[in-house]
PDB file of C-alpha atoms in Angstrom:
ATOM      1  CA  UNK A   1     -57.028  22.345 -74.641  1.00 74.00           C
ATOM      2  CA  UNK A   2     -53.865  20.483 -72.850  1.00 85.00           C
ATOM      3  CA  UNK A   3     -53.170  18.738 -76.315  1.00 91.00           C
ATOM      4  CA  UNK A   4     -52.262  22.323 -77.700  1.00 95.00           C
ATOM      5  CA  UNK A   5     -49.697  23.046 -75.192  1.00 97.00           C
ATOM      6  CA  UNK A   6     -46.270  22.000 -75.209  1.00 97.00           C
ATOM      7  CA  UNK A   7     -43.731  22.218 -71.840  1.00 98.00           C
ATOM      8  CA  UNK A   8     -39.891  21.250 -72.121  1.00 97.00           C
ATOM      9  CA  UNK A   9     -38.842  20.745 -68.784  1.00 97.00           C
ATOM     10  CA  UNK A  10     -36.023  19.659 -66.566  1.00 96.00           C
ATOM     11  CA  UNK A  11     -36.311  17.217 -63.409  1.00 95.00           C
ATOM     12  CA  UNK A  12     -35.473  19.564 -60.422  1.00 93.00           C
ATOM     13  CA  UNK A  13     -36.271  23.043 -60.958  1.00 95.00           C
ATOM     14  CA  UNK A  14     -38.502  24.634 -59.556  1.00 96.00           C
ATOM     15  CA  UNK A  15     -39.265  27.081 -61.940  1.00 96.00           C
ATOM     16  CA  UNK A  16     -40.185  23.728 -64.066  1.00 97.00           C
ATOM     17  CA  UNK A  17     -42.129  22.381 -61.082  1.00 98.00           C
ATOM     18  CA  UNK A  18     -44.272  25.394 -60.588  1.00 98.00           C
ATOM     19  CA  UNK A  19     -45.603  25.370 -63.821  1.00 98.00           C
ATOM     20  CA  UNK A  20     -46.432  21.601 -63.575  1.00 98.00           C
ATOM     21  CA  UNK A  21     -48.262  21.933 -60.615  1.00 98.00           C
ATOM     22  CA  UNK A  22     -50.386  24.396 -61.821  1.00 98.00           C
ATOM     23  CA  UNK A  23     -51.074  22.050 -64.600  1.00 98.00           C
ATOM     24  CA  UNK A  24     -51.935  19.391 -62.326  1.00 98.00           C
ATOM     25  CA  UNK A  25     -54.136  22.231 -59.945  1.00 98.00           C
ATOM     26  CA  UNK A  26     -55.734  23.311 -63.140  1.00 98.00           C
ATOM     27  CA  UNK A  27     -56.853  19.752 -64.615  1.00 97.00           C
ATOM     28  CA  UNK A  28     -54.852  20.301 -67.836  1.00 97.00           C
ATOM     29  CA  UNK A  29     -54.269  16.544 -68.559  1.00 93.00           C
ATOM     30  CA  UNK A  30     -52.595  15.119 -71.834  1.00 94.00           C
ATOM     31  CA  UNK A  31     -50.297  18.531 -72.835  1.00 96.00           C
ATOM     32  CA  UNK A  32     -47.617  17.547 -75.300  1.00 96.00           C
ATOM     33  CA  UNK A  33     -44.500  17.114 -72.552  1.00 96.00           C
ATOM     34  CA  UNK A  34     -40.302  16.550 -72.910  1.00 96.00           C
ATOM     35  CA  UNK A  35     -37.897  16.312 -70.185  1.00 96.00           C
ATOM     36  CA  UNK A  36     -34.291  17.245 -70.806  1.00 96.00           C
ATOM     37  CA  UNK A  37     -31.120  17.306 -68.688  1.00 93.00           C
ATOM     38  CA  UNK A  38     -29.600  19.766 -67.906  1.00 90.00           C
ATOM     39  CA  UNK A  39     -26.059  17.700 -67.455  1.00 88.00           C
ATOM     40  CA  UNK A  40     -26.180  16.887 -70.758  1.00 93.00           C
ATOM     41  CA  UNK A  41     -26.724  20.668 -72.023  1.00 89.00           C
ATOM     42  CA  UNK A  42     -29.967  19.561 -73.492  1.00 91.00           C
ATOM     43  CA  UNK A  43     -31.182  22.710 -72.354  1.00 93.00           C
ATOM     44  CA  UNK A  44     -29.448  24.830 -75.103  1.00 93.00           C
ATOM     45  CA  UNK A  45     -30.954  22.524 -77.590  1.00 94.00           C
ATOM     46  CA  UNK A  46     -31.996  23.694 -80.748  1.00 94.00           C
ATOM     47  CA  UNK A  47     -35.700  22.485 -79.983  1.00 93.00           C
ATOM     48  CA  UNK A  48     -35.397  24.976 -76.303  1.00 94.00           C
ATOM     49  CA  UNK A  49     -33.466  27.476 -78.270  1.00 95.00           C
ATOM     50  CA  UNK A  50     -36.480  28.226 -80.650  1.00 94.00           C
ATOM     51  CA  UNK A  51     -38.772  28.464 -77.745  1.00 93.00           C
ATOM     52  CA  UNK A  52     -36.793  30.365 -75.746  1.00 94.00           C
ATOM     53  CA  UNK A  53     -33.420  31.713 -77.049  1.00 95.00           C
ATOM     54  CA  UNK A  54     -32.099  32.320 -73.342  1.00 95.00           C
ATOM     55  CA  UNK A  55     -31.748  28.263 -73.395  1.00 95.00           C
ATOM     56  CA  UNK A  56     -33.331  27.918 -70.289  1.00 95.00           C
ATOM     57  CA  UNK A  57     -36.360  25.769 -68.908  1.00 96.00           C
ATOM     58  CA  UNK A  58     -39.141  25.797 -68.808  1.00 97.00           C
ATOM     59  CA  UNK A  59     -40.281  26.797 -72.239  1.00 96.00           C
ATOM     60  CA  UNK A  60     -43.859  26.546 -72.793  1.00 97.00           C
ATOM     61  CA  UNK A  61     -46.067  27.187 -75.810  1.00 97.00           C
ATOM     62  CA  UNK A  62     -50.190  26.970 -75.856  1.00 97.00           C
ATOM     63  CA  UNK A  63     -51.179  27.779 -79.128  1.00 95.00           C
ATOM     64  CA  UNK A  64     -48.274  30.352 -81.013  1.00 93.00           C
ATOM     65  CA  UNK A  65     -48.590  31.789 -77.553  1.00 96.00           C
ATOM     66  CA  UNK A  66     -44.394  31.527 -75.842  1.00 97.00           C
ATOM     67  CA  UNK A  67     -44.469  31.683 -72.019  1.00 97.00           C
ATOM     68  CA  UNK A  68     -40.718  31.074 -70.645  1.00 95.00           C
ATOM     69  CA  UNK A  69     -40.966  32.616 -67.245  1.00 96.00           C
ATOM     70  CA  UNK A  70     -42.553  30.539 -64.835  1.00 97.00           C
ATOM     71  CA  UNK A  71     -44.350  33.128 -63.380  1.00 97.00           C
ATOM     72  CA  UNK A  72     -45.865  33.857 -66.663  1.00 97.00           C
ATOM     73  CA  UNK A  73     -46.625  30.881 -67.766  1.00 98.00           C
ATOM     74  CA  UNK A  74     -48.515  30.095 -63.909  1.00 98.00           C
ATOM     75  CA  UNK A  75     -50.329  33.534 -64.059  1.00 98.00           C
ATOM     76  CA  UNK A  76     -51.720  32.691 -67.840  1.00 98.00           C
ATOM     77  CA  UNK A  77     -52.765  29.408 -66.843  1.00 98.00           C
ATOM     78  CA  UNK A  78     -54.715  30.513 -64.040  1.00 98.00           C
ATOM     79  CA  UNK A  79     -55.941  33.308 -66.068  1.00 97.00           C
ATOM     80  CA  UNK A  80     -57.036  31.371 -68.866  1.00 96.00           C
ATOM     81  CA  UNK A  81     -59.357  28.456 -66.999  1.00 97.00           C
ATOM     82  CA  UNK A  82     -60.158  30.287 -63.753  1.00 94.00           C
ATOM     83  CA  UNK A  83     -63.496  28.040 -63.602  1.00 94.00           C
ATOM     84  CA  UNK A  84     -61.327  24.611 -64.387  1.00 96.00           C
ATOM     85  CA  UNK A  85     -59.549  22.851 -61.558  1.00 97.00           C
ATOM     86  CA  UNK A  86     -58.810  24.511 -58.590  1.00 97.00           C
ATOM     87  CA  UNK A  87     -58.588  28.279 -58.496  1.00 97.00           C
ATOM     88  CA  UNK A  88     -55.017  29.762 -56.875  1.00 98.00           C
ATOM     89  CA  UNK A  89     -55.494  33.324 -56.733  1.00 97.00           C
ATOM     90  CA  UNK A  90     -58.024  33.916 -53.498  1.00 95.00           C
ATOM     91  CA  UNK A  91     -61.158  36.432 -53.891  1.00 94.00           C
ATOM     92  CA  UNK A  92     -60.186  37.342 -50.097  1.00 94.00           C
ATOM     93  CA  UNK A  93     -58.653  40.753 -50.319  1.00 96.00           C
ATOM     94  CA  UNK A  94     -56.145  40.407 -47.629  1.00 94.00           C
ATOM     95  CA  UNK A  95     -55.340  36.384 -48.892  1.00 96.00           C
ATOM     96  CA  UNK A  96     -54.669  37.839 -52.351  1.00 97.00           C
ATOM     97  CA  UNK A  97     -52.711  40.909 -51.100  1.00 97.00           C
ATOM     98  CA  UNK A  98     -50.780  38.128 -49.143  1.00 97.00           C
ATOM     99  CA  UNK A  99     -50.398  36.130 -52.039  1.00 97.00           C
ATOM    100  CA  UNK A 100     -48.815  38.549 -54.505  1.00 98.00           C
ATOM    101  CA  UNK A 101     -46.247  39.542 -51.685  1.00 97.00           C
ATOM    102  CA  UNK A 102     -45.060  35.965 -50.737  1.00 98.00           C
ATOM    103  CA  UNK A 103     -44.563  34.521 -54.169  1.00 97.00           C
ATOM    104  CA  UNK A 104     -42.494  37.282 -55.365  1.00 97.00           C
ATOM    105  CA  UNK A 105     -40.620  37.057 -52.249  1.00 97.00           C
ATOM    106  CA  UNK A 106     -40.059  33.556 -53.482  1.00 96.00           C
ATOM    107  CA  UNK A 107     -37.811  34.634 -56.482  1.00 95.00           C
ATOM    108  CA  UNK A 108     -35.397  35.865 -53.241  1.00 97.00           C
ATOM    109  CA  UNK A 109     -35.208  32.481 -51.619  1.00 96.00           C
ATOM    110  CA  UNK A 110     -34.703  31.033 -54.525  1.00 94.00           C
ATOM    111  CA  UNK A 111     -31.686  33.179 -55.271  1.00 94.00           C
ATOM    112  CA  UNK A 112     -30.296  32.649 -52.440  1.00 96.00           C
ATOM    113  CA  UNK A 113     -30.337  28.976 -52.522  1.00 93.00           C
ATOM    114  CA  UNK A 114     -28.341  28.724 -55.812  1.00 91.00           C
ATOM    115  CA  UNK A 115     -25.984  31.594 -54.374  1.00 92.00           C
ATOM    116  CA  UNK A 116     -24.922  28.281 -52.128  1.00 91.00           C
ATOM    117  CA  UNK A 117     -25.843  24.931 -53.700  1.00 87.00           C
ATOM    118  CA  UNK A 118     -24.079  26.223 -56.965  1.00 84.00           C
ATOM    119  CA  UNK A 119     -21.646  28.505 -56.030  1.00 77.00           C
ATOM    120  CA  UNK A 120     -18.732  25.986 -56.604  1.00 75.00           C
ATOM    121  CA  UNK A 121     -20.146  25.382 -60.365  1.00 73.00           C
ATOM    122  CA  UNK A 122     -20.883  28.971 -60.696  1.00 77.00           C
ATOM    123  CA  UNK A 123     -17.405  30.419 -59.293  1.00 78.00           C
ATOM    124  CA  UNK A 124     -14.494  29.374 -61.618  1.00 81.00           C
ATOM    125  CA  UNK A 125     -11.404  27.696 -59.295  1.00 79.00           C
ATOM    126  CA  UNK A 126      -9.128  30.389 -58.812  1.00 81.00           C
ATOM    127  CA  UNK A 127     -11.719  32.669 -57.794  1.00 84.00           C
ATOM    128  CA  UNK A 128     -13.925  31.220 -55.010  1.00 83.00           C
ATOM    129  CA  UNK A 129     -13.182  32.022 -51.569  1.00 88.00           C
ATOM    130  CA  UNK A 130     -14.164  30.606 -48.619  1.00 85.00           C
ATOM    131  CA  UNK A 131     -14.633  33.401 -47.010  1.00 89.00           C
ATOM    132  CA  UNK A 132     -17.723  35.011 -49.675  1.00 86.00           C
ATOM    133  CA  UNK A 133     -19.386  31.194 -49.676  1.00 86.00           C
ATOM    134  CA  UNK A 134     -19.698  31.683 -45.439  1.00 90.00           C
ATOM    135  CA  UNK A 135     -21.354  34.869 -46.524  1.00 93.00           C
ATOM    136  CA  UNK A 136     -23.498  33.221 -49.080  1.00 91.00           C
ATOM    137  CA  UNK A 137     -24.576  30.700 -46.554  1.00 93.00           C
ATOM    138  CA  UNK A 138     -25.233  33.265 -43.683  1.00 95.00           C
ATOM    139  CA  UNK A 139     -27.541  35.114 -45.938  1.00 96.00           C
ATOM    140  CA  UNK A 140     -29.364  32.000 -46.692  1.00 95.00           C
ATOM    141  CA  UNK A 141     -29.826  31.121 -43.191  1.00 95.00           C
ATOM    142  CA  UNK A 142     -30.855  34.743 -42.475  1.00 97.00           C
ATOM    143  CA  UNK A 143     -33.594  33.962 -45.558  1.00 97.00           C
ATOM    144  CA  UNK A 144     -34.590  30.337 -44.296  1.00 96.00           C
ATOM    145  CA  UNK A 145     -35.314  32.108 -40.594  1.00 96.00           C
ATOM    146  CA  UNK A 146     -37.913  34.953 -42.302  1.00 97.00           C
ATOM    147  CA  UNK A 147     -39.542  32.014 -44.032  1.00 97.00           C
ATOM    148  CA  UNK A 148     -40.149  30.128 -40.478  1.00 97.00           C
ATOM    149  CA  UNK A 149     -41.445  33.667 -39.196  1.00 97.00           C
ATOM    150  CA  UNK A 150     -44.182  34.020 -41.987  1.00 97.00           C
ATOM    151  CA  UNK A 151     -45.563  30.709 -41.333  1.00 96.00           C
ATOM    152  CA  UNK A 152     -45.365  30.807 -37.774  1.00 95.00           C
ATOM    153  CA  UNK A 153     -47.564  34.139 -38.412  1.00 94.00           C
ATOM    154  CA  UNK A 154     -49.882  32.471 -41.309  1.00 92.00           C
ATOM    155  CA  UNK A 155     -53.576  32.933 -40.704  1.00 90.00           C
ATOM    156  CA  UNK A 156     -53.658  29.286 -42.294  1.00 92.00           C
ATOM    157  CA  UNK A 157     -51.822  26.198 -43.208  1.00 95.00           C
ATOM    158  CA  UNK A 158     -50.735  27.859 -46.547  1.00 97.00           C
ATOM    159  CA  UNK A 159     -48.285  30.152 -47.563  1.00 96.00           C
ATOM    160  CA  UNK A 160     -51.064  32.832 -48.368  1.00 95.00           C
ATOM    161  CA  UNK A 161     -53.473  31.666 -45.578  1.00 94.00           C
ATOM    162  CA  UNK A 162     -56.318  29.149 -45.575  1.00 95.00           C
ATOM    163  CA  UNK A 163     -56.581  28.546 -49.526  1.00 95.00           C
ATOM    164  CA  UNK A 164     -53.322  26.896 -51.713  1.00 98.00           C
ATOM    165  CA  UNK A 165     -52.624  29.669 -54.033  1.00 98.00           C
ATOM    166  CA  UNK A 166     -50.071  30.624 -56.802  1.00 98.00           C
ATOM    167  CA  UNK A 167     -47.321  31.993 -53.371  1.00 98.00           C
ATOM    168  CA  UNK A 168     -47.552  28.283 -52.548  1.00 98.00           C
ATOM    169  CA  UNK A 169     -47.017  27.036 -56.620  1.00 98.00           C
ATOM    170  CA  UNK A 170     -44.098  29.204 -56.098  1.00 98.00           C
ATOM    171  CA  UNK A 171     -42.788  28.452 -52.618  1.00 98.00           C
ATOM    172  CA  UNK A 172     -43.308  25.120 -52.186  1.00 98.00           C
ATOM    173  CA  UNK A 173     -41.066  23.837 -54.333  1.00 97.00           C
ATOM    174  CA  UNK A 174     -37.673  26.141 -53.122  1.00 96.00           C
ATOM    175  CA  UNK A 175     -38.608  24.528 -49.808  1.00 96.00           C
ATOM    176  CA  UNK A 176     -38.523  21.082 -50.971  1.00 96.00           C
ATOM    177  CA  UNK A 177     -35.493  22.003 -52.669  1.00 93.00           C
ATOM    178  CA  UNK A 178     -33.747  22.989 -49.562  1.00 93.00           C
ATOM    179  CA  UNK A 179     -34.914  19.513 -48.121  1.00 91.00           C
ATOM    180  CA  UNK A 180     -33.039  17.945 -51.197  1.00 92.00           C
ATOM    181  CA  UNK A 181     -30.087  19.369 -50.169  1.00 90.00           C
ATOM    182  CA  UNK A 182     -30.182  18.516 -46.745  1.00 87.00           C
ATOM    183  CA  UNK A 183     -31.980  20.900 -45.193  1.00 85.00           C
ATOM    184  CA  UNK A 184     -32.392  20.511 -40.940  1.00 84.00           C
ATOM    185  CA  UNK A 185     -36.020  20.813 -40.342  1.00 85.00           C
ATOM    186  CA  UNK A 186     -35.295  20.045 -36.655  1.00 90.00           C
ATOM    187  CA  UNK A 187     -34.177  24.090 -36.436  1.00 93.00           C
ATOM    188  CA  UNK A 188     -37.094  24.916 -38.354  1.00 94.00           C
ATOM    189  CA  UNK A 189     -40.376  22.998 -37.026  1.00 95.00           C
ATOM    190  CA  UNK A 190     -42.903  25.533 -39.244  1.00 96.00           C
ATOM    191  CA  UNK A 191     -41.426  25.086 -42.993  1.00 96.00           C
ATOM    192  CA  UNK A 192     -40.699  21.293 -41.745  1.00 95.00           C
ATOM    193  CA  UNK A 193     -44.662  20.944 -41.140  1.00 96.00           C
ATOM    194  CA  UNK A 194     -45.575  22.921 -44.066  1.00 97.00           C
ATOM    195  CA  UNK A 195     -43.337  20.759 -46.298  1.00 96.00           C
ATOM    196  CA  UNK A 196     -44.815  17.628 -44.771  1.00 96.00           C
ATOM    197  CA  UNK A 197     -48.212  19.038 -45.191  1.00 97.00           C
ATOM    198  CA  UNK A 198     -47.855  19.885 -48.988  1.00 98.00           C
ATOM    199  CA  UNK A 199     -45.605  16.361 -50.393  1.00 96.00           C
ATOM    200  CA  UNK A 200     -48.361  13.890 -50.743  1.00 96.00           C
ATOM    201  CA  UNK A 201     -50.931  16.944 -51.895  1.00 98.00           C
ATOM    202  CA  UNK A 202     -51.913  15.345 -55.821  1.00 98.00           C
ATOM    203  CA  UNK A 203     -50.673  18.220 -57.677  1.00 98.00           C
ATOM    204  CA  UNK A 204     -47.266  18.082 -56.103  1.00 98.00           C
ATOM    205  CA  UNK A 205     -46.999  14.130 -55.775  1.00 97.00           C
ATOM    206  CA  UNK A 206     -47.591  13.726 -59.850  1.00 97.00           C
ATOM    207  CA  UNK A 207     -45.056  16.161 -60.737  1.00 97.00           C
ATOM    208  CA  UNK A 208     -42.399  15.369 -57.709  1.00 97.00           C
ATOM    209  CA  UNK A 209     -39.280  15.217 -59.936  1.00 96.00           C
ATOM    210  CA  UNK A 210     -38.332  11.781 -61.360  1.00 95.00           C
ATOM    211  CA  UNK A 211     -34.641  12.421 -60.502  1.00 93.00           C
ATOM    212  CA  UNK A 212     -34.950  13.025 -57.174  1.00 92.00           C
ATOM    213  CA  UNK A 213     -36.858   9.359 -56.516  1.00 87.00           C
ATOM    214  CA  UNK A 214     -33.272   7.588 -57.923  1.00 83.00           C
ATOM    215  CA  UNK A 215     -30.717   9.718 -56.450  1.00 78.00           C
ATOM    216  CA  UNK A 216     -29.778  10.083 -52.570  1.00 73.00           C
ATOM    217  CA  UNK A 217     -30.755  13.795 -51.077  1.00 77.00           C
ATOM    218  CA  UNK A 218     -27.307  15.599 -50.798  1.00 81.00           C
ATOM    219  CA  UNK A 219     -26.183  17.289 -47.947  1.00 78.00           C
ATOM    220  CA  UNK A 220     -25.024  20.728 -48.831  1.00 76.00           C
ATOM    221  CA  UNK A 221     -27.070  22.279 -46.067  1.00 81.00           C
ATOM    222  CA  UNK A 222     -26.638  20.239 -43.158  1.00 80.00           C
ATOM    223  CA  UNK A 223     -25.493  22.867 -41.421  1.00 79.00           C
ATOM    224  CA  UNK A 224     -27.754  25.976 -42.384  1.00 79.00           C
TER     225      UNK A 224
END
């Protein structure tokens, strides 16, 4: 099974992460695996580029069967070995409604992260202003505070509830990623103990990102 599946990845992303950890969730041991930087452009790569011509990661294959979205390639996995592993969609009605609402709200945080942490490498020179990355930053604290709401108001430890599910495959690592970059958790107590709660869980401990265990965190958002 894992020996027909192929995942070129990059150390950091999450959208890279999420589909490891449902790897990891799902018991798929031994799939054929690359990592490639993303400093060095490896990511346009002629090996990426026939996977995915946006020359972007992740690109995964099983089979002839192309998954570049993360959320694709997480939503086939679970699809394809519900009874393997641990299963991340919930059978309770109002867990799974839960679910599907959180991790797409995830694709927002996420935005909104990179609107700061790369907005100098984004913006050419001559046309950043200070005054749109204080707007950038205010939207991201204004998206960091809903998070702390929802899991101040979780019926559970999880994103979703009581079970880890495919909203916390998807959330969990934008969250750590905001902890990378220096991320108070003093203000926020509730995504400081859900971060804490989720590091050391298997899944997310085997795929942490090698990069991130050699370099210092960064401190970009000491002050969101």
């Amino acid at each position: 099974m894992a020996k027909e599946m192929t995942l070129l990845w990059g150390s950091g992303s999450p959208p890279c992460w999420r589909v490891m950890i449902v790897l990891e969730e799902k018991n798929l041991k031994g799939y054929n695996q690359k990592m490639l930087s993303f400093e060095k452009g490896e990511h346009k790569s002629s090996q990426v580029m026939e996977m995915n011509p946006r020359g972007q990661l992740p690109a995964f294959k099983h089979n002839n069967h192309v998954l570049n979205e993360s959320y694709a390639a997480c939503f086939y996995l679970e699809s394809q070995y519900q009874s393997q592993g641990n299963k991340l969609i919930p059978e309770c009605p109002a867990e799974k409604a839960m679910m599907y609402q959180r991790m797409f709200e995830a694709n927002t945080l996420g935005q909104k992260m990179a609107d700061v942490i790369y907005y100098n490498w984004k913006v050419p020179e001559a046309e950043r202003h200070d005054s749109a990355l204080k707007r950038n930053k205010e939207a991201l604290t204004a998206e960091i505070k809903l998070w702390e709401g929802y899991m101040q108001k979780a019926s559970g430890p999880f994103v979703a509830g009581k079970n880890f599910s495919l909203a916390d495959v998807m959330v969990f690592p934008s969250v750590a990623y905001l902890y990378r970059f220096g991320f108070c958790e003093e203000r926020y107590p509730k995504l400081a103990a859900y971060y804490n709660s989720l590091k050391d869980r298997s899944s997310i401990k085997t795929s942490w990102p090698p990069t991130w265990l050699e370099s210092p965190v960064q401190d970009l958002l000491k002050d969101i």
